[in-house]
mmCIF file of C-alpha atoms and ligand atoms in Angstrom:
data_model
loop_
_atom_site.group_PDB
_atom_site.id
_atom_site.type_symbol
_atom_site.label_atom_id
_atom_site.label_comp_id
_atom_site.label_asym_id
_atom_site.label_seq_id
_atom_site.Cartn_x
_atom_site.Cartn_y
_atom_site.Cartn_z
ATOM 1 C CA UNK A 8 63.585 31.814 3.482
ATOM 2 C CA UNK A 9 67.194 31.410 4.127
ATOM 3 C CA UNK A 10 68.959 31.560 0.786
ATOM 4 C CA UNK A 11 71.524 28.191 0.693
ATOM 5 C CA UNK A 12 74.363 28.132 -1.605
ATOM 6 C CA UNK A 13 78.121 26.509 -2.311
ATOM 7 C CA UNK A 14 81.005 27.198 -0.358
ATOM 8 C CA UNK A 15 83.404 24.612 -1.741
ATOM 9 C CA UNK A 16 83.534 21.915 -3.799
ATOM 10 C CA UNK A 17 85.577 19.070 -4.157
ATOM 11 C CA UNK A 18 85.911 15.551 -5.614
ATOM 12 C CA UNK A 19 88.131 12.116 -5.692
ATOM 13 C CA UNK A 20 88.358 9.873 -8.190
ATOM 14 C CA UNK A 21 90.763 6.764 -7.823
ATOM 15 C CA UNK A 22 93.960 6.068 -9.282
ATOM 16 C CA UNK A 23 93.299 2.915 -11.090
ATOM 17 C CA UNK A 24 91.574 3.258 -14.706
ATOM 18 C CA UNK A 25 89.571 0.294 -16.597
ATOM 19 C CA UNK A 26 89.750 1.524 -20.154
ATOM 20 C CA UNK A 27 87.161 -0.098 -22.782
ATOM 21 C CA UNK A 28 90.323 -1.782 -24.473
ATOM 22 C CA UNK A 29 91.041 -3.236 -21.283
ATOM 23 C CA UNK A 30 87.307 -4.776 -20.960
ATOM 24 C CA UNK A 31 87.686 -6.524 -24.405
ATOM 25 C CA UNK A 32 89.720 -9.178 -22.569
ATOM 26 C CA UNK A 33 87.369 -9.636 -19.817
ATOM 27 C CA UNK A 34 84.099 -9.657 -21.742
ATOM 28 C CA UNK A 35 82.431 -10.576 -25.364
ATOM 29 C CA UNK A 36 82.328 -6.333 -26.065
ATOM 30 C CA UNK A 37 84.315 -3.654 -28.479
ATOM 31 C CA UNK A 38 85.681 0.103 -27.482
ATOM 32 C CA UNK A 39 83.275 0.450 -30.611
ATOM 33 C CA UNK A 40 80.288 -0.470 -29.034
ATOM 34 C CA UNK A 41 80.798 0.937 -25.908
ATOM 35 C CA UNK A 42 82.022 3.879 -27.157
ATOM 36 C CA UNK A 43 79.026 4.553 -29.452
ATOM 37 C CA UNK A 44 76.425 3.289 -27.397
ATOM 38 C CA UNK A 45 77.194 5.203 -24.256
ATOM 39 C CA UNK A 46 79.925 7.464 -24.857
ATOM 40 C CA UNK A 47 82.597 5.886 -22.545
ATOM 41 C CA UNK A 48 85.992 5.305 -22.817
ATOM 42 C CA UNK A 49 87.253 4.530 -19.653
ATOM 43 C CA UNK A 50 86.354 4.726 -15.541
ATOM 44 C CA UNK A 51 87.914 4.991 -12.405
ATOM 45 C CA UNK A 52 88.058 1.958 -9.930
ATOM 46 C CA UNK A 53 88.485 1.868 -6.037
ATOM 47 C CA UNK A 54 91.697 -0.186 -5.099
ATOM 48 C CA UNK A 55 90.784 -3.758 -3.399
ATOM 49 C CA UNK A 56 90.024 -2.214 0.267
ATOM 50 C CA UNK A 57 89.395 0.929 -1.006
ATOM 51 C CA UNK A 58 85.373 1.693 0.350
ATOM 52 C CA UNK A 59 83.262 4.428 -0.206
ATOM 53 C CA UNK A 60 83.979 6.237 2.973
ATOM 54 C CA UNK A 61 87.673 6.664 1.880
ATOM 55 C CA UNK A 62 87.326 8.384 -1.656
ATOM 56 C CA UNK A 63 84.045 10.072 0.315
ATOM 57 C CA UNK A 64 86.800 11.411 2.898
ATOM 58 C CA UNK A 65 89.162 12.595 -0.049
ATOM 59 C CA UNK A 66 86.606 14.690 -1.655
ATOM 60 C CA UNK A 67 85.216 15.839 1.663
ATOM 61 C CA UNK A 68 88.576 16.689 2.538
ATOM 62 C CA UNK A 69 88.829 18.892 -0.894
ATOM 63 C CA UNK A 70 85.357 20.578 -0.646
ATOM 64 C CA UNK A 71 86.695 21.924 3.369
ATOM 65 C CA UNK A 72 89.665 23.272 2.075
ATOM 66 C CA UNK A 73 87.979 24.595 -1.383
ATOM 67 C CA UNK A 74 85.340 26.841 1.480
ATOM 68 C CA UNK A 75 87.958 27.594 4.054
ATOM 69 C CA UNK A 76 85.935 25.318 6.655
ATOM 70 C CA UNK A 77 86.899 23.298 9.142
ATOM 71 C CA UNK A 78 85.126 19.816 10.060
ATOM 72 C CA UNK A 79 84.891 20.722 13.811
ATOM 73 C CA UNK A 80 82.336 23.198 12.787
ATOM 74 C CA UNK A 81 80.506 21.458 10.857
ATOM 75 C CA UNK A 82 76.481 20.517 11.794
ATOM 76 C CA UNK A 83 75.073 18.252 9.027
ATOM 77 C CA UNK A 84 76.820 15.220 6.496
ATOM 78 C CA UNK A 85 74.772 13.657 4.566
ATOM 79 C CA UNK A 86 76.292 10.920 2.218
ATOM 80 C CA UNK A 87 74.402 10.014 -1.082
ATOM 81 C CA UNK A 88 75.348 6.194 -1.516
ATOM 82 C CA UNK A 89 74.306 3.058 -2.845
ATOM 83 C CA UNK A 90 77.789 1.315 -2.071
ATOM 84 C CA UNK A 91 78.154 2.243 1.558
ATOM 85 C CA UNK A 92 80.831 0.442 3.872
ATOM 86 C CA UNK A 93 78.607 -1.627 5.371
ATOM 87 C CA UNK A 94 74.470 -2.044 5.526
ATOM 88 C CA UNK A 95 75.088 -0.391 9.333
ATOM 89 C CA UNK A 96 76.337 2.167 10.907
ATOM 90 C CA UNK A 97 76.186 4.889 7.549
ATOM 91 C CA UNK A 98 78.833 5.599 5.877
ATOM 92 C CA UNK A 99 77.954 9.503 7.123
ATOM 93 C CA UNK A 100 79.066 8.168 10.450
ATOM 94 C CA UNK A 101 82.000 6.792 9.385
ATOM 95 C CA UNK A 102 83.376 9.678 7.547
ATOM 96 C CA UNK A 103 82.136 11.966 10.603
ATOM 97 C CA UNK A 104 84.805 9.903 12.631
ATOM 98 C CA UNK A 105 87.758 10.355 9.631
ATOM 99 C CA UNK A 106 87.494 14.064 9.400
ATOM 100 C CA UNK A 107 86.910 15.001 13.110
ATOM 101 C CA UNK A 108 83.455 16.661 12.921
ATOM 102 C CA UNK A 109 81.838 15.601 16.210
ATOM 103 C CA UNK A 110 79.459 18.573 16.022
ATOM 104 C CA UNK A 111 77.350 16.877 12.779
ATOM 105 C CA UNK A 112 74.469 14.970 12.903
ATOM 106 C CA UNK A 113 75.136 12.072 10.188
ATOM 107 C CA UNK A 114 72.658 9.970 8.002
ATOM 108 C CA UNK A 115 73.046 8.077 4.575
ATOM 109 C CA UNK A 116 70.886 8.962 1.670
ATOM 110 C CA UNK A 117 69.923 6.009 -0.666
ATOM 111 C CA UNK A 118 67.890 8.063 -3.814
ATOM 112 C CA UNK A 119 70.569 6.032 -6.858
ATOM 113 C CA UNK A 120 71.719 8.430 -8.902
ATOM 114 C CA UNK A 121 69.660 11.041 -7.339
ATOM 115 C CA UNK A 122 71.174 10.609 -4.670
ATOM 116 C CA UNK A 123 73.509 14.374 -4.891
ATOM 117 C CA UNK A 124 70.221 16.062 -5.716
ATOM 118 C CA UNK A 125 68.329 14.661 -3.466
ATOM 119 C CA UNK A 126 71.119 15.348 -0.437
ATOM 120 C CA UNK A 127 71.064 18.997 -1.290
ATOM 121 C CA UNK A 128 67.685 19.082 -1.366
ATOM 122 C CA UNK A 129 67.274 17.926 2.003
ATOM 123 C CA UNK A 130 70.502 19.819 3.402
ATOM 124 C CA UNK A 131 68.776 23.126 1.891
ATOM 125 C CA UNK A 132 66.002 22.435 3.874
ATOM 126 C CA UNK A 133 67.440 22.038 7.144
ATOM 127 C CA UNK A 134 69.514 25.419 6.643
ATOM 128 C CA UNK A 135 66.754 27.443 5.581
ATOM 129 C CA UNK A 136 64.948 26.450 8.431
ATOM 130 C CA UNK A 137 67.944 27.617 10.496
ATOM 131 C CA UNK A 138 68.185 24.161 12.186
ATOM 132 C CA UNK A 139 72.102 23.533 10.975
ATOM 133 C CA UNK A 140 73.802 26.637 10.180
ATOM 134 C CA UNK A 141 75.934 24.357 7.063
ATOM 135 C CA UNK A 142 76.518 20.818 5.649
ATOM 136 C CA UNK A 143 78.721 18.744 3.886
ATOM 137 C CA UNK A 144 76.686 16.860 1.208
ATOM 138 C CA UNK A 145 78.867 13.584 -0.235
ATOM 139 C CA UNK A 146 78.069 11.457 -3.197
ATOM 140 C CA UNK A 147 80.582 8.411 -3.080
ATOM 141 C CA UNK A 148 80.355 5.361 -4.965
ATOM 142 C CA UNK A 149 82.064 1.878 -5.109
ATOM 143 C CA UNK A 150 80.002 0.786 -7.984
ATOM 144 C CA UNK A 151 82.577 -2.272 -8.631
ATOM 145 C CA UNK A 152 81.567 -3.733 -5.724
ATOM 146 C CA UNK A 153 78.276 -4.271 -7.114
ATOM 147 C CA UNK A 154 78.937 -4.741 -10.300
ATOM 148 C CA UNK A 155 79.135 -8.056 -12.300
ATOM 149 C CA UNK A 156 82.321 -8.077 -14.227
ATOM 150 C CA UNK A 157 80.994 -11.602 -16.224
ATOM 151 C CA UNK A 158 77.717 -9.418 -17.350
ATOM 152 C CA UNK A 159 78.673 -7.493 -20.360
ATOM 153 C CA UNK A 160 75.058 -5.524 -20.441
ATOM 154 C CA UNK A 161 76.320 -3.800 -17.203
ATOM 155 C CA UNK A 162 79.917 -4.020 -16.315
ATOM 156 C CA UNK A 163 80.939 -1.530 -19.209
ATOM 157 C CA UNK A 164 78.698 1.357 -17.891
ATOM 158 C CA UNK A 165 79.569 2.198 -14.077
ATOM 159 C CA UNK A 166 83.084 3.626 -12.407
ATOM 160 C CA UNK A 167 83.810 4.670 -8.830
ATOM 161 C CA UNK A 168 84.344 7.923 -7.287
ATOM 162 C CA UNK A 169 83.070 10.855 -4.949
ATOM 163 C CA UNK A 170 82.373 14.260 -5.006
ATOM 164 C CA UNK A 171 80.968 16.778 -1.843
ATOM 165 C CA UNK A 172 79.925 20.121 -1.267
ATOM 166 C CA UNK A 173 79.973 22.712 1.345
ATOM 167 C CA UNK A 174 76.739 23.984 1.947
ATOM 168 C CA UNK A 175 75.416 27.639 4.069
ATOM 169 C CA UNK A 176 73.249 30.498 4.103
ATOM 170 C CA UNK A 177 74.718 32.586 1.371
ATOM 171 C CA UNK A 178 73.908 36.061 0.510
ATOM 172 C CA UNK A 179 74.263 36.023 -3.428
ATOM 173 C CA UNK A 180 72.936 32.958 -5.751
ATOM 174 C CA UNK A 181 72.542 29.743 -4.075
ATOM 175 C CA UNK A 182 69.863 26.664 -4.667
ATOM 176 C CA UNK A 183 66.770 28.455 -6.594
ATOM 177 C CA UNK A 184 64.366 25.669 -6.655
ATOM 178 C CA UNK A 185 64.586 21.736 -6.493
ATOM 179 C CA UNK A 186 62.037 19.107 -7.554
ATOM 180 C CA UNK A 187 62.332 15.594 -6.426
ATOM 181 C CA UNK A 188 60.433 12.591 -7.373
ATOM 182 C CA UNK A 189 59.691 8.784 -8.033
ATOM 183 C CA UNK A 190 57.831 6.278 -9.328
ATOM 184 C CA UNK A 191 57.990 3.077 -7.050
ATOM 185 C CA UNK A 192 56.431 1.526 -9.638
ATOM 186 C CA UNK A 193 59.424 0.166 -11.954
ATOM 187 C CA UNK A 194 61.855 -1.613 -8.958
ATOM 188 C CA UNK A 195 62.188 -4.849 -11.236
ATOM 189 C CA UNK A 196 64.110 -2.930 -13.874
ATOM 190 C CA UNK A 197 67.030 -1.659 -11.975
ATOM 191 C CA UNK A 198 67.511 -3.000 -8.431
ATOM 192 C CA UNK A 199 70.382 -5.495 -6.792
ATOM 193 C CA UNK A 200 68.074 -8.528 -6.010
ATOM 194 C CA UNK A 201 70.049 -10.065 -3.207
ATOM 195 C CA UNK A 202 71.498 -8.949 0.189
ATOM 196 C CA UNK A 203 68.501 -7.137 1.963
ATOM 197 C CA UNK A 204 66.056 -8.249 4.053
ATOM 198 C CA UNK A 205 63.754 -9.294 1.252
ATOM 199 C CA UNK A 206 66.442 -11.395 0.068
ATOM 200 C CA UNK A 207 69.452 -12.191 2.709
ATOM 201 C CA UNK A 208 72.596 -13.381 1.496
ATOM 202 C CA UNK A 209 72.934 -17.078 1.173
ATOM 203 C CA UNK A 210 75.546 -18.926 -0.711
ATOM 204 C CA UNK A 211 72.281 -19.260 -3.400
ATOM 205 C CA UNK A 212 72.396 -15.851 -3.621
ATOM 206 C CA UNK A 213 75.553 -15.409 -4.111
ATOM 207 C CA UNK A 214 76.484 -18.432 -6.721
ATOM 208 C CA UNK A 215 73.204 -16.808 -8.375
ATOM 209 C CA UNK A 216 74.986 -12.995 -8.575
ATOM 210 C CA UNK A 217 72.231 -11.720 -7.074
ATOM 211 C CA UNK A 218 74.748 -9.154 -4.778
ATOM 212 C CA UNK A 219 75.256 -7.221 -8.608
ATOM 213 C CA UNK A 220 73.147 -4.366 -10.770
ATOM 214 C CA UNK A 221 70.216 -5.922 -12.883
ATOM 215 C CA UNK A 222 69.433 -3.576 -15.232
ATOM 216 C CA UNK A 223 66.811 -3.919 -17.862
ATOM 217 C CA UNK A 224 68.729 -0.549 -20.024
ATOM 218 C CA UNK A 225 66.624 -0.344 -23.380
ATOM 219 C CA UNK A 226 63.587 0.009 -21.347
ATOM 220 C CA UNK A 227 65.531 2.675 -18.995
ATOM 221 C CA UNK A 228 66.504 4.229 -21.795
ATOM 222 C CA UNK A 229 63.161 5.720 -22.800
ATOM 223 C CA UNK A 230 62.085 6.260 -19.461
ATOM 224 C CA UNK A 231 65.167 8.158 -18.352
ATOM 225 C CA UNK A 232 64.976 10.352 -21.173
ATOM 226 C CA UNK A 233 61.202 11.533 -20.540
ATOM 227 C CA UNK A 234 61.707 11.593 -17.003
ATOM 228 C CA UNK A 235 64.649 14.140 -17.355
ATOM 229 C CA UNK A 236 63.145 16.196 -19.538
ATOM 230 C CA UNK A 237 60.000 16.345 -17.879
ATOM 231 C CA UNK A 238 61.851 17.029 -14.581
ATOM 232 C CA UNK A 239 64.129 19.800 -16.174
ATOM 233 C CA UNK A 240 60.877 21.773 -17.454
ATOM 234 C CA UNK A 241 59.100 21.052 -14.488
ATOM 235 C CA UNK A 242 61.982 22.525 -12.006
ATOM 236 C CA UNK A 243 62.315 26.164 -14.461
ATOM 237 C CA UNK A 244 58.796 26.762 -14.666
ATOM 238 C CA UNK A 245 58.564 26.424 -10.278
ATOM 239 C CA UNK A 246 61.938 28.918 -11.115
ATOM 240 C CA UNK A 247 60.155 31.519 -13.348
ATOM 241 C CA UNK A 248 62.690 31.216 -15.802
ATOM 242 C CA UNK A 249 63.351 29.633 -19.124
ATOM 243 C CA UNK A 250 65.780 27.268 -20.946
ATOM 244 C CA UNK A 251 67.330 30.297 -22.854
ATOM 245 C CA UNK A 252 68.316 31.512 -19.009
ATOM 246 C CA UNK A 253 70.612 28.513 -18.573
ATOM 247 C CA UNK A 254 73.753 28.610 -19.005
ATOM 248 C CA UNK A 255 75.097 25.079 -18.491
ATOM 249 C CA UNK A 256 73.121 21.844 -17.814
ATOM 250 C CA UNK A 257 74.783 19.198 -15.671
ATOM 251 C CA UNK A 258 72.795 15.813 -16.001
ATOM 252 C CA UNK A 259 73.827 12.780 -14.673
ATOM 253 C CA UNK A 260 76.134 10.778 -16.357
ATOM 254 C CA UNK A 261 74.237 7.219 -17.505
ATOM 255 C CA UNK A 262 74.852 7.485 -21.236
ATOM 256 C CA UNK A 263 75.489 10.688 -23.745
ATOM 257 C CA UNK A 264 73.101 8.948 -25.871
ATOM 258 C CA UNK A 265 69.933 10.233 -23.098
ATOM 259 C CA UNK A 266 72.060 13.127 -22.205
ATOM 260 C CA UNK A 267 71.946 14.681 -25.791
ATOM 261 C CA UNK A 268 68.561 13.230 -25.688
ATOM 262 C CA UNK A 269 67.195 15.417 -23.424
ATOM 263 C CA UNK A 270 69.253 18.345 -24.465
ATOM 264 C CA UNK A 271 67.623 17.727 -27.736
ATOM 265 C CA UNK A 272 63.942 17.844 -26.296
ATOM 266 C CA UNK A 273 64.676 20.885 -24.155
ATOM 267 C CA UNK A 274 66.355 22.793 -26.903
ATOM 268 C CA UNK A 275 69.409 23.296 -25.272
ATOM 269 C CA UNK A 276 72.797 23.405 -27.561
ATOM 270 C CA UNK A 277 75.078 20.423 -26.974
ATOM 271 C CA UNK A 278 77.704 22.983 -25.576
ATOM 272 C CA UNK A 279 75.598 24.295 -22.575
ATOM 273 C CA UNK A 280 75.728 20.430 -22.101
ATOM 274 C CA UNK A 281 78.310 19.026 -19.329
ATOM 275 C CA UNK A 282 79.950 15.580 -19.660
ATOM 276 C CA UNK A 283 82.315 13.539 -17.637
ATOM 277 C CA UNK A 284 81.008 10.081 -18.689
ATOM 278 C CA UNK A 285 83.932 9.920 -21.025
ATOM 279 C CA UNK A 286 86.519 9.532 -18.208
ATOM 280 C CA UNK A 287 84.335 8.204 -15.840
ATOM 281 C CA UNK A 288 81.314 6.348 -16.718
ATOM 282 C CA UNK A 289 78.266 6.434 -14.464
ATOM 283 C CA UNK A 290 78.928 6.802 -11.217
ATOM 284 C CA UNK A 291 75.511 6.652 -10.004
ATOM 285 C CA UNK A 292 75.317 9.633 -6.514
ATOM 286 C CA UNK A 293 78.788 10.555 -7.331
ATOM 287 C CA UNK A 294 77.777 11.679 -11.276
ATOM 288 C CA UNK A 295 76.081 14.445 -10.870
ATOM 289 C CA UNK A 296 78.570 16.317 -8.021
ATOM 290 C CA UNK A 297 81.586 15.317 -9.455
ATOM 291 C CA UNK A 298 80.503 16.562 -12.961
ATOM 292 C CA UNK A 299 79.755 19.724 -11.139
ATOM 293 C CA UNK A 300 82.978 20.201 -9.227
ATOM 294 C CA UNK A 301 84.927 19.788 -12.661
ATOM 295 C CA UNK A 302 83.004 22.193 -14.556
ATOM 296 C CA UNK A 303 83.780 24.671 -11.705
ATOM 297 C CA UNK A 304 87.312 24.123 -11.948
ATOM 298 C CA UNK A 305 87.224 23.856 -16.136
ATOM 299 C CA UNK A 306 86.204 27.763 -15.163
ATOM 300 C CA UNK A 307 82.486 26.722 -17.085
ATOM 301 C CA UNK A 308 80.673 27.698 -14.007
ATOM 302 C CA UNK A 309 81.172 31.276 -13.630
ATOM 303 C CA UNK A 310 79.858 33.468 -10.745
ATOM 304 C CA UNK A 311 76.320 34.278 -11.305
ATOM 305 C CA UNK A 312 75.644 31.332 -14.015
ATOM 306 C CA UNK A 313 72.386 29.532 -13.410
ATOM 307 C CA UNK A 314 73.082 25.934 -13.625
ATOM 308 C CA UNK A 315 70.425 23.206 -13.956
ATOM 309 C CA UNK A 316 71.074 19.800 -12.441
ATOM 310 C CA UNK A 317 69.079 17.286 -13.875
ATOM 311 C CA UNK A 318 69.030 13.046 -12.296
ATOM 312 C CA UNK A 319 67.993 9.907 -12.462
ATOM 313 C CA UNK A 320 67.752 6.534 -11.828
ATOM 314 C CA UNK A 321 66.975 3.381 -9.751
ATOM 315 C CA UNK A 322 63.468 3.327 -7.805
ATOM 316 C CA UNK A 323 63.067 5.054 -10.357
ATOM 317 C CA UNK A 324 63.896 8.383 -9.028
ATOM 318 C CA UNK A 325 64.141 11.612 -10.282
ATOM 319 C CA UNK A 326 66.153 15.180 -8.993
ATOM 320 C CA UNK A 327 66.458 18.173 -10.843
ATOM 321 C CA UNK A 328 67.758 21.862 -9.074
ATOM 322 C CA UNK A 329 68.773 25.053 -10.333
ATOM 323 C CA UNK A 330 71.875 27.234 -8.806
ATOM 324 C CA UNK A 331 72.834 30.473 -8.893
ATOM 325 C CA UNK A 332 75.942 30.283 -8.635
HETATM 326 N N1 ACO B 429 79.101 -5.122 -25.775
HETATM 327 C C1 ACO B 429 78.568 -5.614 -26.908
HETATM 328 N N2 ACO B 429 77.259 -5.887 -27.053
HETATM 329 C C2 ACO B 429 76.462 -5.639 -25.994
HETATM 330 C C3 ACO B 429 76.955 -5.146 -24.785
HETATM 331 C C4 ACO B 429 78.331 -4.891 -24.696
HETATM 332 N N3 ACO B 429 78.902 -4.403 -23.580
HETATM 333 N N4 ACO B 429 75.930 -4.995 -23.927
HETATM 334 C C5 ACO B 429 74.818 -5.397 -24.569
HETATM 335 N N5 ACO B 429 75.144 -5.801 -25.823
HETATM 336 C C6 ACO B 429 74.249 -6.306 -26.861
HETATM 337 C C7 ACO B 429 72.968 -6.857 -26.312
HETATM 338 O O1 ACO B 429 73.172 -8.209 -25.887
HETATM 339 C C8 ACO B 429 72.054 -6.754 -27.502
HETATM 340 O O2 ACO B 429 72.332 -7.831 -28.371
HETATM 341 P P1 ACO B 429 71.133 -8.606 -29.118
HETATM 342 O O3 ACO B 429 70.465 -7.553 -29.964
HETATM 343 O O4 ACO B 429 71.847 -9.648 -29.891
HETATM 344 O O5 ACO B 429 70.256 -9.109 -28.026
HETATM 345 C C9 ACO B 429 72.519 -5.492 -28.207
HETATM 346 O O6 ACO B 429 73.844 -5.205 -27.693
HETATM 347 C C10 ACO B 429 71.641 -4.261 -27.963
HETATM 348 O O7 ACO B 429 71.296 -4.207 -26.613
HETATM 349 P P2 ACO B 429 70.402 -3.032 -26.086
HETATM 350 O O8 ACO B 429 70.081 -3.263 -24.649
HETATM 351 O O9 ACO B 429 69.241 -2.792 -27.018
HETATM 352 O O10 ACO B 429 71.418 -1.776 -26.214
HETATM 353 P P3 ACO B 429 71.099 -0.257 -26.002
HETATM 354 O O11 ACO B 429 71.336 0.469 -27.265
HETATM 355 O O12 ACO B 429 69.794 -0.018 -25.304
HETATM 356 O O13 ACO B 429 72.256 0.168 -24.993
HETATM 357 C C11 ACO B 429 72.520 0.594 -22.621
HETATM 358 C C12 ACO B 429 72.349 -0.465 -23.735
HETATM 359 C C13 ACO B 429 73.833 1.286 -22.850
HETATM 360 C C14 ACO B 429 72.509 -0.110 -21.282
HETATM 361 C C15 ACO B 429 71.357 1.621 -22.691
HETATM 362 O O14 ACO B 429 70.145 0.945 -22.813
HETATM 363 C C16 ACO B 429 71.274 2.544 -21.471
HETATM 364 O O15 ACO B 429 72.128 3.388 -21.260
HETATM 365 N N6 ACO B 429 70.186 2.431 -20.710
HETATM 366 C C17 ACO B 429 69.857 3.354 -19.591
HETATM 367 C C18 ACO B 429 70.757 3.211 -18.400
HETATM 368 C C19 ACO B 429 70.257 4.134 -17.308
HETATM 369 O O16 ACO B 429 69.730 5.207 -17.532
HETATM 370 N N7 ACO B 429 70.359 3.704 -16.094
HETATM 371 C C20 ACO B 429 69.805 4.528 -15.002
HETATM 372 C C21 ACO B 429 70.801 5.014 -14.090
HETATM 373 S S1 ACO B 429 71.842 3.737 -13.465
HETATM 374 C C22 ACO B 429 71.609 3.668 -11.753
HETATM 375 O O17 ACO B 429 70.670 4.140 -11.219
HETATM 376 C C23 ACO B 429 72.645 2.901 -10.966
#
């Protein structure tokens, strides 16, 4: 097999920032609670207009000129969304347009937040196989747009933003071993109700906020933090190696409190941890990468560091992949 690794990395997140003080006024919540509860402070928000192909452009844009690469020769881009521009055409296609890359083969990847592990995943695949020779793997996310800004039990947690990789055969490091998974199961306790074809939009739906999150989070809670941990152990042992190998875990960002969680269970010490949620809240596909392309550039990612990726969320579905980087 093909060994795939990183070429360049890159993210975007928007100007405008929501801070918890800010949410006091538009909600019955405290900085206090939010604070403690999750561990965020503040998040990023698209502009009005501003859609997930745009801040998926700006951190695609990044990523290119981060690997030296230039869209024309690109072959694959895969965006990990659950905010696309529009139900149809994908916002893959859309951003295939923006950057000039009329070589790639385009499809959206809907796996929550996932969604970056998942899109790697698949991307590795296709390269190893020598069917693409490289991709450009996106997660973007316009969270606001689904979010219900009268429903204090969700509108504190999510932000928007967008990170993407450069993917290729490398011939040091790369992706070690991914495990994916799900358990179709538990859709009532994390979905948006309203909009598909199980439910089209109406104005009922739409008086009814049925176009926002529904989250059920204390039961998540629980779930995400056995799920994690079990998909952490399970994605080492297919590596042969061990926790004390590791030298920086990068989970997605839905709350520090499952974050340190998990750490806790897999006894890894709270400074191999990596967190963004502070600054950016949970940015469902755009977590995980963005967290990534930070640590990089914080210099906490070092050339030969194995890194553990670790994911989850609505479906419920589960991602967790190890790098050498
Ligand atoms: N401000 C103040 N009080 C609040 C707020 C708020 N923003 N939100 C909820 N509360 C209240 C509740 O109404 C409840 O009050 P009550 O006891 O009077 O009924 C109380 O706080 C406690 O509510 P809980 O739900 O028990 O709070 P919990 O400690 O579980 O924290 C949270 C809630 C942060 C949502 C947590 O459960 C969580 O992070 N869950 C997991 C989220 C997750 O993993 N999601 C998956 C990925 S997301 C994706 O895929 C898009």
């Amino acid at each position: 097999m093909k060994k795939v690794g990183f070429l360049g990395v890159g993210e975007y997140l928007p100007e405008k920032i929501l801070t918890n003080q800010q949410l006091e006024k538009m909600v019955d919540t405290s900085d206090e609670w939010i604070t403690t509860r999750t561990g965020i402070k503040e998040r990023h928000l698209a502009a009005s207009g501003e859609a997930a192909s745009d801040l998926a452009f700006k951190a695609a844009q990044k990523a290119l000129a981060n690997a030296n690469f230039k869209p024309a020769d690109l072959e694959l881009i895969i965006v990990a969304t659950i905010t696309g521009d529009m139900p149809t055409p994908s916002t893959a296609a859309i951003l295939q347009n923006m950057l000039g890359a009329p070589k790639a083969a385009c499809f959206d990847l809907s796996a929550a937040c996932a969604g970056f592990v998942y899109g790697i995943s698949v991307a590795q695949q296709f390269i190893a196989s020598g069917t693409y020779k490289n991709a450009l793997v996106v997660g973007a996310e316009v969270l606001s747009s689904i979010t219900d800004w009268q429903d204090r039990n969700t509108c504190v947690l999510f932000g928007d933003g967008a990170g993407a990789v450069v993917l290729a055969e490398v011939k040091h490091g790369g992706i070690i071993s991914t495990y994916l998974g799900c358990d179709g199961s538990k859709v009532d306790i994390l979905n948006v109700p309203g909009g598909g074809s199980r439910n089209p939009a109406t104005h009922t739906t739409v008086d009814a906020h049925q176009h926002f999150l529904k989250m059920s989070g204390n039961e998540l809670f629980k779930i995400a933090v056995n799920t994690m941990t079990m998909a952490a152990q399970t994605v080492l042992k297919q590596a042969g190696l061990t926790f004390a190998d590791v030298d920086l875990i990068i989970p997605h960002q839905a709350n520090s409190r499952i974050i340190m969680a998990v750490a806790k269970k897999l006894g890894i010490p709270e400074e191999k941890v990596y967190l963004n949620i502070e600054r950016c809240g949970n940015m469902s596909s755009a977590s995980t990468v963005t967290a990534l392309v930070e640590a990089v550039a914080e210099g906490k990612v070092k050339r030969g560091d194995i890194i553990l990726l670790d994911a989850f969320g609505a479906g419920l579905v589960w991602g967790a992949c190890i790098i050498k980087w």
